[in-house]
Amino acid sequence: MTVSFKADPAFDVGSVIVLDWPLCQVRLQDDTRFPWLILIPRRTGLHELEDLDTADRAVLMDEILKAGEAVRLLGEAAGRPVQKLNVGALGNVTAQLHVHVVGRRHDDALWPDPVWGRGPAVPYGASGLQAAVSRLRLSSPD
């Protein structure tokens, strides 16, 4: 881990830190419409996947798969099992390298369109957010 890592403050607006995995800070998007995690590699100066070294790219792929499992768990807990995982590293709004892992359903309000930039978000509320974060922390092996 790089000591000087700091997530862009823009992430604080719509997401909360859940935990740190070997490479990434894991954040939960505060939007009950979709089970949604954001992975931010804890390295400075990254904007593109190609900025990661070969070893970190492999770790990121493993963490994306682990995030997919966690997103499925959130969907099941909400009674809306995930039918499709969307994974994207856009960076159009926040340039710092980050990867979205979003659970989708054929009956969600935005299907089949993308979720990015499509609001308004439906926040969890304090108790719902705490429950989701706790569920994720308990299910994570790291």
Tab-separated table of N, CA and C in Angstrom:
chain	number	residue	atom	x	y	z
A	1	MET	N	0.843	-1.180	0.000
A	1	MET	CA	0.000	0.000	0.000
A	1	MET	C	0.881	1.233	0.000
A	2	THR	N	0.489	2.224	-0.783
A	2	THR	CA	1.212	3.478	-0.827
A	2	THR	C	0.688	4.375	0.295
A	3	VAL	N	1.579	4.851	1.135
A	3	VAL	CA	1.194	5.643	2.302
A	3	VAL	C	0.484	6.928	1.899
A	4	SER	N	0.864	7.544	0.786
A	4	SER	CA	0.306	8.832	0.402
A	4	SER	C	-1.019	8.715	-0.359
A	5	PHE	N	-1.600	7.527	-0.436
A	5	PHE	CA	-2.868	7.369	-1.145
A	5	PHE	C	-3.962	8.199	-0.495
A	6	LYS	N	-4.734	8.860	-1.335
A	6	LYS	CA	-5.918	9.567	-0.890
A	6	LYS	C	-6.936	9.502	-2.016
A	7	ALA	N	-8.115	9.022	-1.671
A	7	ALA	CA	-9.181	8.973	-2.665
A	7	ALA	C	-9.639	10.395	-2.983
A	8	ASP	N	-9.999	10.611	-4.231
A	8	ASP	CA	-10.539	11.904	-4.636
A	8	ASP	C	-11.738	12.236	-3.740
A	9	PRO	N	-11.827	13.451	-3.225
A	9	PRO	CA	-12.949	13.835	-2.350
A	9	PRO	C	-14.314	13.666	-3.007
A	10	ALA	N	-14.376	13.629	-4.325
A	10	ALA	CA	-15.653	13.438	-5.013
A	10	ALA	C	-16.315	12.121	-4.624
A	11	PHE	N	-15.510	11.120	-4.240
A	11	PHE	CA	-16.085	9.831	-3.846
A	11	PHE	C	-16.856	9.927	-2.532
A	12	ASP	N	-16.532	10.922	-1.708
A	12	ASP	CA	-17.217	11.066	-0.425
A	12	ASP	C	-18.665	11.512	-0.582
A	13	VAL	N	-18.996	12.091	-1.720
A	13	VAL	CA	-20.340	12.620	-1.931
A	13	VAL	C	-21.384	11.511	-2.025
A	14	GLY	N	-21.110	10.440	-2.753
A	14	GLY	CA	-22.142	9.429	-2.965
A	14	GLY	C	-21.780	8.032	-2.535
A	15	SER	N	-20.674	7.883	-1.786
A	15	SER	CA	-20.277	6.535	-1.379
A	15	SER	C	-19.597	6.570	-0.019
A	16	VAL	N	-19.516	5.394	0.599
A	16	VAL	CA	-18.849	5.284	1.899
A	16	VAL	C	-17.799	4.180	1.833
A	17	ILE	N	-16.745	4.357	2.606
A	17	ILE	CA	-15.696	3.341	2.679
A	17	ILE	C	-16.237	2.135	3.431
A	18	VAL	N	-16.017	0.964	2.856
A	18	VAL	CA	-16.409	-0.282	3.501
A	18	VAL	C	-15.190	-0.918	4.153
A	19	LEU	N	-14.133	-1.099	3.371
A	19	LEU	CA	-12.915	-1.722	3.875
A	19	LEU	C	-11.817	-1.588	2.841
A	20	ASP	N	-10.629	-2.057	3.213
A	20	ASP	CA	-9.500	-2.095	2.293
A	20	ASP	C	-9.164	-3.541	1.988
A	21	TRP	N	-9.039	-3.842	0.710
A	21	TRP	CA	-8.548	-5.134	0.264
A	21	TRP	C	-7.062	-4.964	-0.051
A	22	PRO	N	-6.364	-6.011	-0.438
A	22	PRO	CA	-4.919	-5.870	-0.664
A	22	PRO	C	-4.526	-4.706	-1.581
A	23	LEU	N	-5.305	-4.452	-2.627
A	23	LEU	CA	-4.978	-3.349	-3.534
A	23	LEU	C	-5.927	-2.170	-3.375
A	24	CYS	N	-7.191	-2.433	-3.275
A	24	CYS	CA	-8.194	-1.375	-3.409
A	24	CYS	C	-8.889	-0.990	-2.120
A	25	GLN	N	-9.231	0.295	-2.072
A	25	GLN	CA	-10.221	0.759	-1.109
A	25	GLN	C	-11.566	0.365	-1.706
A	26	VAL	N	-12.415	-0.236	-0.890
A	26	VAL	CA	-13.739	-0.674	-1.354
A	26	VAL	C	-14.767	0.281	-0.784
A	27	ARG	N	-15.592	0.828	-1.675
A	27	ARG	CA	-16.622	1.782	-1.273
A	27	ARG	C	-17.985	1.284	-1.733
A	28	LEU	N	-19.000	1.551	-0.933
A	28	LEU	CA	-20.384	1.232	-1.277
A	28	LEU	C	-21.051	2.492	-1.796
A	29	GLN	N	-21.607	2.411	-2.991
A	29	GLN	CA	-22.366	3.531	-3.544
A	29	GLN	C	-23.667	3.637	-2.765
A	30	ASP	N	-23.992	4.816	-2.292
A	30	ASP	CA	-25.186	5.032	-1.476
A	30	ASP	C	-26.404	5.213	-2.377
A	31	ASP	N	-26.842	4.098	-2.950
A	31	ASP	CA	-27.969	4.114	-3.880
A	31	ASP	C	-28.627	2.737	-3.844
A	32	THR	N	-29.776	2.663	-3.216
A	32	THR	CA	-30.454	1.368	-3.058
A	32	THR	C	-31.027	0.810	-4.350
A	33	ARG	N	-31.011	1.595	-5.404
A	33	ARG	CA	-31.543	1.073	-6.673
A	33	ARG	C	-30.695	-0.065	-7.212
A	34	PHE	N	-29.406	-0.067	-6.840
A	34	PHE	CA	-28.473	-1.067	-7.365
A	34	PHE	C	-27.470	-1.449	-6.284
A	35	PRO	N	-27.179	-2.744	-6.121
A	35	PRO	CA	-26.029	-3.101	-5.291
A	35	PRO	C	-24.785	-2.686	-6.072
A	36	TRP	N	-23.921	-1.851	-5.454
A	36	TRP	CA	-22.913	-1.160	-6.252
A	36	TRP	C	-21.679	-0.888	-5.410
A	37	LEU	N	-20.560	-1.433	-5.824
A	37	LEU	CA	-19.283	-1.175	-5.166
A	37	LEU	C	-18.349	-0.432	-6.096
A	38	ILE	N	-17.474	0.352	-5.508
A	38	ILE	CA	-16.436	1.062	-6.236
A	38	ILE	C	-15.093	0.618	-5.662
A	39	LEU	N	-14.196	0.215	-6.526
A	39	LEU	CA	-12.854	-0.197	-6.128
A	39	LEU	C	-11.875	0.884	-6.567
A	40	ILE	N	-11.088	1.392	-5.619
A	40	ILE	CA	-10.106	2.431	-5.927
A	40	ILE	C	-8.727	1.893	-5.551
A	41	PRO	N	-7.889	1.592	-6.539
A	41	PRO	CA	-6.539	1.124	-6.204
A	41	PRO	C	-5.817	2.163	-5.337
A	42	ARG	N	-5.216	1.695	-4.265
A	42	ARG	CA	-4.533	2.591	-3.326
A	42	ARG	C	-3.108	2.862	-3.805
A	43	ARG	N	-3.031	3.490	-4.942
A	43	ARG	CA	-1.768	3.922	-5.543
A	43	ARG	C	-1.980	5.361	-6.008
A	44	THR	N	-0.946	6.161	-5.962
A	44	THR	CA	-1.083	7.560	-6.363
A	44	THR	C	-0.860	7.723	-7.864
A	45	GLY	N	-1.522	8.728	-8.413
A	45	GLY	CA	-1.285	9.130	-9.793
A	45	GLY	C	-1.846	8.207	-10.865
A	46	LEU	N	-2.785	7.336	-10.526
A	46	LEU	CA	-3.336	6.419	-11.526
A	46	LEU	C	-4.577	7.011	-12.178
A	47	HIS	N	-4.623	6.884	-13.499
A	47	HIS	CA	-5.806	7.338	-14.235
A	47	HIS	C	-6.381	6.248	-15.123
A	48	GLU	N	-5.532	5.382	-15.624
A	48	GLU	CA	-5.959	4.327	-16.546
A	48	GLU	C	-5.493	2.971	-16.031
A	49	LEU	N	-6.151	1.913	-16.476
A	49	LEU	CA	-5.731	0.559	-16.106
A	49	LEU	C	-4.272	0.313	-16.478
A	50	GLU	N	-3.842	0.876	-17.577
A	50	GLU	CA	-2.462	0.679	-18.044
A	50	GLU	C	-1.435	1.313	-17.105
A	51	ASP	N	-1.898	2.200	-16.194
A	51	ASP	CA	-0.989	2.804	-15.230
A	51	ASP	C	-0.596	1.836	-14.105
A	52	LEU	N	-1.352	0.762	-13.941
A	52	LEU	CA	-1.028	-0.261	-12.943
A	52	LEU	C	0.077	-1.152	-13.470
A	53	ASP	N	0.958	-1.618	-12.590
A	53	ASP	CA	1.952	-2.586	-13.046
A	53	ASP	C	1.261	-3.944	-13.227
A	54	THR	N	1.956	-4.873	-13.832
A	54	THR	CA	1.374	-6.170	-14.187
A	54	THR	C	0.817	-6.895	-12.966
A	55	ALA	N	1.556	-6.889	-11.869
A	55	ALA	CA	1.098	-7.580	-10.662
A	55	ALA	C	-0.174	-6.935	-10.114
A	56	ASP	N	-0.234	-5.611	-10.072
A	56	ASP	CA	-1.423	-4.929	-9.563
A	56	ASP	C	-2.628	-5.135	-10.478
A	57	ARG	N	-2.402	-5.230	-11.782
A	57	ARG	CA	-3.526	-5.519	-12.690
A	57	ARG	C	-4.139	-6.880	-12.369
A	58	ALA	N	-3.307	-7.855	-12.064
A	58	ALA	CA	-3.810	-9.187	-11.707
A	58	ALA	C	-4.594	-9.136	-10.395
A	59	VAL	N	-4.080	-8.389	-9.419
A	59	VAL	CA	-4.776	-8.257	-8.143
A	59	VAL	C	-6.112	-7.545	-8.355
A	60	LEU	N	-6.114	-6.504	-9.182
A	60	LEU	CA	-7.354	-5.784	-9.453
A	60	LEU	C	-8.394	-6.718	-10.054
A	61	MET	N	-7.998	-7.564	-10.985
A	61	MET	CA	-8.962	-8.495	-11.575
A	61	MET	C	-9.543	-9.412	-10.500
A	62	ASP	N	-8.709	-9.928	-9.612
A	62	ASP	CA	-9.200	-10.771	-8.516
A	62	ASP	C	-10.173	-9.999	-7.629
A	63	GLU	N	-9.858	-8.748	-7.358
A	63	GLU	CA	-10.718	-7.947	-6.493
A	63	GLU	C	-12.027	-7.577	-7.183
A	64	ILE	N	-12.007	-7.399	-8.491
A	64	ILE	CA	-13.247	-7.168	-9.237
A	64	ILE	C	-14.151	-8.388	-9.109
A	65	LEU	N	-13.578	-9.583	-9.241
A	65	LEU	CA	-14.376	-10.802	-9.102
A	65	LEU	C	-14.936	-10.930	-7.689
A	66	LYS	N	-14.118	-10.603	-6.688
A	66	LYS	CA	-14.577	-10.654	-5.300
A	66	LYS	C	-15.690	-9.612	-5.069
A	67	ALA	N	-15.545	-8.446	-5.676
A	67	ALA	CA	-16.583	-7.410	-5.561
A	67	ALA	C	-17.879	-7.890	-6.200
A	68	GLY	N	-17.767	-8.617	-7.294
A	68	GLY	CA	-18.963	-9.173	-7.930
A	68	GLY	C	-19.707	-10.111	-6.993
A	69	GLU	N	-18.967	-10.934	-6.272
A	69	GLU	CA	-19.594	-11.825	-5.284
A	69	GLU	C	-20.290	-11.009	-4.196
A	70	ALA	N	-19.640	-9.945	-3.737
A	70	ALA	CA	-20.218	-9.103	-2.692
A	70	ALA	C	-21.468	-8.379	-3.192
A	71	VAL	N	-21.441	-7.919	-4.432
A	71	VAL	CA	-22.598	-7.250	-5.026
A	71	VAL	C	-23.763	-8.240	-5.110
A	72	ARG	N	-23.480	-9.467	-5.495
A	72	ARG	CA	-24.541	-10.494	-5.541
A	72	ARG	C	-25.125	-10.719	-4.146
A	73	LEU	N	-24.276	-10.733	-3.125
A	73	LEU	CA	-24.739	-10.900	-1.751
A	73	LEU	C	-25.675	-9.755	-1.357
A	74	LEU	N	-25.316	-8.529	-1.705
A	74	LEU	CA	-26.175	-7.378	-1.405
A	74	LEU	C	-27.519	-7.488	-2.109
A	75	GLY	N	-27.491	-7.912	-3.356
A	75	GLY	CA	-28.735	-8.072	-4.093
A	75	GLY	C	-29.644	-9.117	-3.462
A	76	GLU	N	-29.069	-10.242	-3.075
A	76	GLU	CA	-29.853	-11.293	-2.428
A	76	GLU	C	-30.421	-10.809	-1.098
A	77	ALA	N	-29.615	-10.088	-0.323
A	77	ALA	CA	-30.072	-9.579	0.972
A	77	ALA	C	-31.248	-8.616	0.801
A	78	ALA	N	-31.279	-7.908	-0.319
A	78	ALA	CA	-32.365	-6.958	-0.589
A	78	ALA	C	-33.559	-7.628	-1.260
A	79	GLY	N	-33.458	-8.934	-1.493
A	79	GLY	CA	-34.553	-9.646	-2.159
A	79	GLY	C	-34.610	-9.402	-3.650
A	80	ARG	N	-33.508	-8.919	-4.214
A	80	ARG	CA	-33.443	-8.649	-5.647
A	80	ARG	C	-32.157	-9.262	-6.200
A	81	PRO	N	-32.143	-10.579	-6.393
A	81	PRO	CA	-30.921	-11.235	-6.869
A	81	PRO	C	-30.404	-10.609	-8.169
A	82	VAL	N	-29.095	-10.454	-8.228
A	82	VAL	CA	-28.439	-9.860	-9.394
A	82	VAL	C	-28.514	-10.827	-10.569
A	83	GLN	N	-28.900	-10.309	-11.726
A	83	GLN	CA	-28.953	-11.108	-12.947
A	83	GLN	C	-27.770	-10.823	-13.864
A	84	LYS	N	-27.166	-9.640	-13.735
A	84	LYS	CA	-26.058	-9.244	-14.596
A	84	LYS	C	-25.151	-8.293	-13.833
A	85	LEU	N	-23.853	-8.531	-13.927
A	85	LEU	CA	-22.887	-7.611	-13.333
A	85	LEU	C	-22.379	-6.652	-14.410
A	86	ASN	N	-22.394	-5.380	-14.104
A	86	ASN	CA	-21.780	-4.379	-14.969
A	86	ASN	C	-20.485	-3.950	-14.299
A	87	VAL	N	-19.396	-3.953	-15.043
A	87	VAL	CA	-18.085	-3.555	-14.533
A	87	VAL	C	-17.545	-2.484	-15.463
A	88	GLY	N	-17.150	-1.346	-14.872
A	88	GLY	CA	-16.647	-0.282	-15.716
A	88	GLY	C	-15.639	0.604	-15.020
A	89	ALA	N	-14.633	1.007	-15.770
A	89	ALA	CA	-13.638	1.973	-15.305
A	89	ALA	C	-13.756	3.181	-16.221
A	90	LEU	N	-14.675	4.081	-15.898
A	90	LEU	CA	-14.983	5.191	-16.790
A	90	LEU	C	-14.045	6.380	-16.597
A	91	GLY	N	-14.075	6.968	-15.431
A	91	GLY	CA	-13.199	8.102	-15.156
A	91	GLY	C	-13.555	9.376	-15.876
A	92	ASN	N	-14.749	9.485	-16.418
A	92	ASN	CA	-15.141	10.704	-17.121
A	92	ASN	C	-15.395	11.858	-16.158
A	93	VAL	N	-15.889	11.568	-14.970
A	93	VAL	CA	-16.185	12.602	-13.985
A	93	VAL	C	-15.048	12.715	-12.979
A	94	THR	N	-14.591	11.586	-12.465
A	94	THR	CA	-13.485	11.543	-11.512
A	94	THR	C	-12.331	10.807	-12.172
A	95	ALA	N	-11.257	11.513	-12.449
A	95	ALA	CA	-10.154	10.963	-13.240
A	95	ALA	C	-9.366	9.868	-12.515
A	96	GLN	N	-9.365	9.889	-11.178
A	96	GLN	CA	-8.614	8.876	-10.432
A	96	GLN	C	-9.118	7.484	-10.812
A	97	LEU	N	-8.196	6.571	-11.080
A	97	LEU	CA	-8.580	5.225	-11.481
A	97	LEU	C	-9.486	4.587	-10.435
A	98	HIS	N	-10.638	4.121	-10.892
A	98	HIS	CA	-11.578	3.402	-10.039
A	98	HIS	C	-12.435	2.515	-10.930
A	99	VAL	N	-12.952	1.459	-10.334
A	99	VAL	CA	-13.762	0.496	-11.078
A	99	VAL	C	-15.104	0.337	-10.371
A	100	HIS	N	-16.172	0.487	-11.139
A	100	HIS	CA	-17.520	0.274	-10.624
A	100	HIS	C	-17.911	-1.180	-10.870
A	101	VAL	N	-18.519	-1.800	-9.869
A	101	VAL	CA	-19.081	-3.144	-10.012
A	101	VAL	C	-20.531	-3.020	-9.552
A	102	VAL	N	-21.451	-3.144	-10.517
A	102	VAL	CA	-22.860	-2.841	-10.274
A	102	VAL	C	-23.714	-4.060	-10.604
A	103	GLY	N	-24.607	-4.391	-9.689
A	103	GLY	CA	-25.558	-5.473	-9.933
A	103	GLY	C	-26.795	-4.947	-10.628
A	104	ARG	N	-27.171	-5.639	-11.682
A	104	ARG	CA	-28.337	-5.218	-12.473
A	104	ARG	C	-29.370	-6.335	-12.533
A	105	ARG	N	-30.598	-5.911	-12.774
A	105	ARG	CA	-31.720	-6.834	-12.985
A	105	ARG	C	-32.489	-6.374	-14.217
A	106	HIS	N	-33.097	-7.326	-14.889
A	106	HIS	CA	-33.872	-6.982	-16.083
A	106	HIS	C	-35.073	-6.099	-15.755
A	107	ASP	N	-35.493	-6.090	-14.490
A	107	ASP	CA	-36.640	-5.269	-14.101
A	107	ASP	C	-36.231	-4.009	-13.326
A	108	ASP	N	-34.917	-3.659	-13.321
A	108	ASP	CA	-34.562	-2.421	-12.616
A	108	ASP	C	-34.991	-1.217	-13.457
A	109	ALA	N	-35.112	-0.081	-12.821
A	109	ALA	CA	-35.689	1.117	-13.451
A	109	ALA	C	-34.922	1.609	-14.667
A	110	LEU	N	-33.648	1.282	-14.784
A	110	LEU	CA	-32.847	1.801	-15.893
A	110	LEU	C	-32.496	0.750	-16.941
A	111	TRP	N	-32.888	-0.505	-16.716
A	111	TRP	CA	-32.528	-1.574	-17.642
A	111	TRP	C	-33.059	-1.259	-19.029
A	112	PRO	N	-32.331	-1.432	-20.088
A	112	PRO	CA	-30.974	-1.939	-20.197
A	112	PRO	C	-29.920	-0.830	-20.262
A	113	ASP	N	-30.326	0.389	-19.951
A	113	ASP	CA	-29.408	1.521	-20.053
A	113	ASP	C	-28.352	1.494	-18.946
A	114	PRO	N	-27.248	2.220	-19.133
A	114	PRO	CA	-26.220	2.298	-18.080
A	114	PRO	C	-26.736	3.066	-16.864
A	115	VAL	N	-26.124	2.829	-15.711
A	115	VAL	CA	-26.535	3.494	-14.475
A	115	VAL	C	-25.739	4.760	-14.201
A	116	TRP	N	-24.564	4.888	-14.801
A	116	TRP	CA	-23.667	5.990	-14.485
A	116	TRP	C	-24.277	7.323	-14.866
A	117	GLY	N	-24.336	8.229	-13.885
A	117	GLY	CA	-24.846	9.569	-14.130
A	117	GLY	C	-26.351	9.634	-14.262
A	118	ARG	N	-27.035	8.584	-13.866
A	118	ARG	CA	-28.493	8.533	-13.980
A	118	ARG	C	-29.099	8.562	-12.590
A	119	GLY	N	-29.605	9.676	-12.211
A	119	GLY	CA	-30.144	9.836	-10.863
A	119	GLY	C	-31.622	10.092	-10.910
A	120	PRO	N	-32.189	10.475	-9.823
A	120	PRO	CA	-31.474	10.661	-8.567
A	120	PRO	C	-31.275	9.339	-7.821
A	121	ALA	N	-30.199	9.289	-7.049
A	121	ALA	CA	-29.931	8.124	-6.220
A	121	ALA	C	-31.008	8.010	-5.138
A	122	VAL	N	-31.218	6.796	-4.672
A	122	VAL	CA	-32.124	6.545	-3.552
A	122	VAL	C	-31.250	6.061	-2.390
A	123	PRO	N	-30.900	6.969	-1.464
A	123	PRO	CA	-29.977	6.619	-0.385
A	123	PRO	C	-30.512	5.508	0.518
A	124	TYR	N	-29.579	4.793	1.134
A	124	TYR	CA	-29.927	3.722	2.059
A	124	TYR	C	-30.572	4.246	3.334
A	125	GLY	N	-30.215	5.445	3.761
A	125	GLY	CA	-30.584	5.909	5.092
A	125	GLY	C	-29.555	5.372	6.076
A	126	ALA	N	-29.454	5.993	7.228
A	126	ALA	CA	-28.390	5.656	8.175
A	126	ALA	C	-28.390	4.185	8.572
A	127	SER	N	-29.541	3.644	8.959
A	127	SER	CA	-29.569	2.250	9.420
A	127	SER	C	-29.358	1.275	8.267
A	128	GLY	N	-29.916	1.565	7.102
A	128	GLY	CA	-29.734	0.695	5.942
A	128	GLY	C	-28.290	0.691	5.463
A	129	LEU	N	-27.659	1.852	5.491
A	129	LEU	CA	-26.260	1.957	5.080
A	129	LEU	C	-25.370	1.190	6.052
A	130	GLN	N	-25.632	1.343	7.342
A	130	GLN	CA	-24.856	0.626	8.353
A	130	GLN	C	-25.025	-0.884	8.186
A	131	ALA	N	-26.236	-1.335	7.918
A	131	ALA	CA	-26.489	-2.770	7.731
A	131	ALA	C	-25.761	-3.303	6.501
A	132	ALA	N	-25.807	-2.551	5.401
A	132	ALA	CA	-25.132	-2.992	4.173
A	132	ALA	C	-23.619	-3.048	4.366
A	133	VAL	N	-23.059	-2.041	5.003
A	133	VAL	CA	-21.614	-2.015	5.253
A	133	VAL	C	-21.225	-3.177	6.158
A	134	SER	N	-21.990	-3.416	7.204
A	134	SER	CA	-21.703	-4.538	8.108
A	134	SER	C	-21.771	-5.870	7.384
A	135	ARG	N	-22.773	-6.035	6.546
A	135	ARG	CA	-22.917	-7.278	5.775
A	135	ARG	C	-21.684	-7.495	4.886
A	136	LEU	N	-21.230	-6.439	4.231
A	136	LEU	CA	-20.064	-6.544	3.372
A	136	LEU	C	-18.803	-6.853	4.165
A	137	ARG	N	-18.636	-6.213	5.284
A	137	ARG	CA	-17.439	-6.453	6.108
A	137	ARG	C	-17.423	-7.884	6.633
A	138	LEU	N	-18.572	-8.393	7.055
A	138	LEU	CA	-18.632	-9.750	7.576
A	138	LEU	C	-18.397	-10.799	6.500
A	139	SER	N	-18.770	-10.487	5.274
A	139	SER	CA	-18.631	-11.473	4.189
A	139	SER	C	-17.253	-11.455	3.550
A	140	SER	N	-16.453	-10.423	3.847
A	140	SER	CA	-15.144	-10.298	3.211
A	140	SER	C	-14.094	-11.123	3.955
A	141	PRO	N	-13.350	-11.974	3.216
A	141	PRO	CA	-12.324	-12.771	3.864
A	141	PRO	C	-11.097	-11.953	4.253
A	142	ASP	N	-10.909	-10.769	3.703
A	142	ASP	CA	-9.735	-9.931	4.009
A	142	ASP	C	-10.047	-8.922	5.089
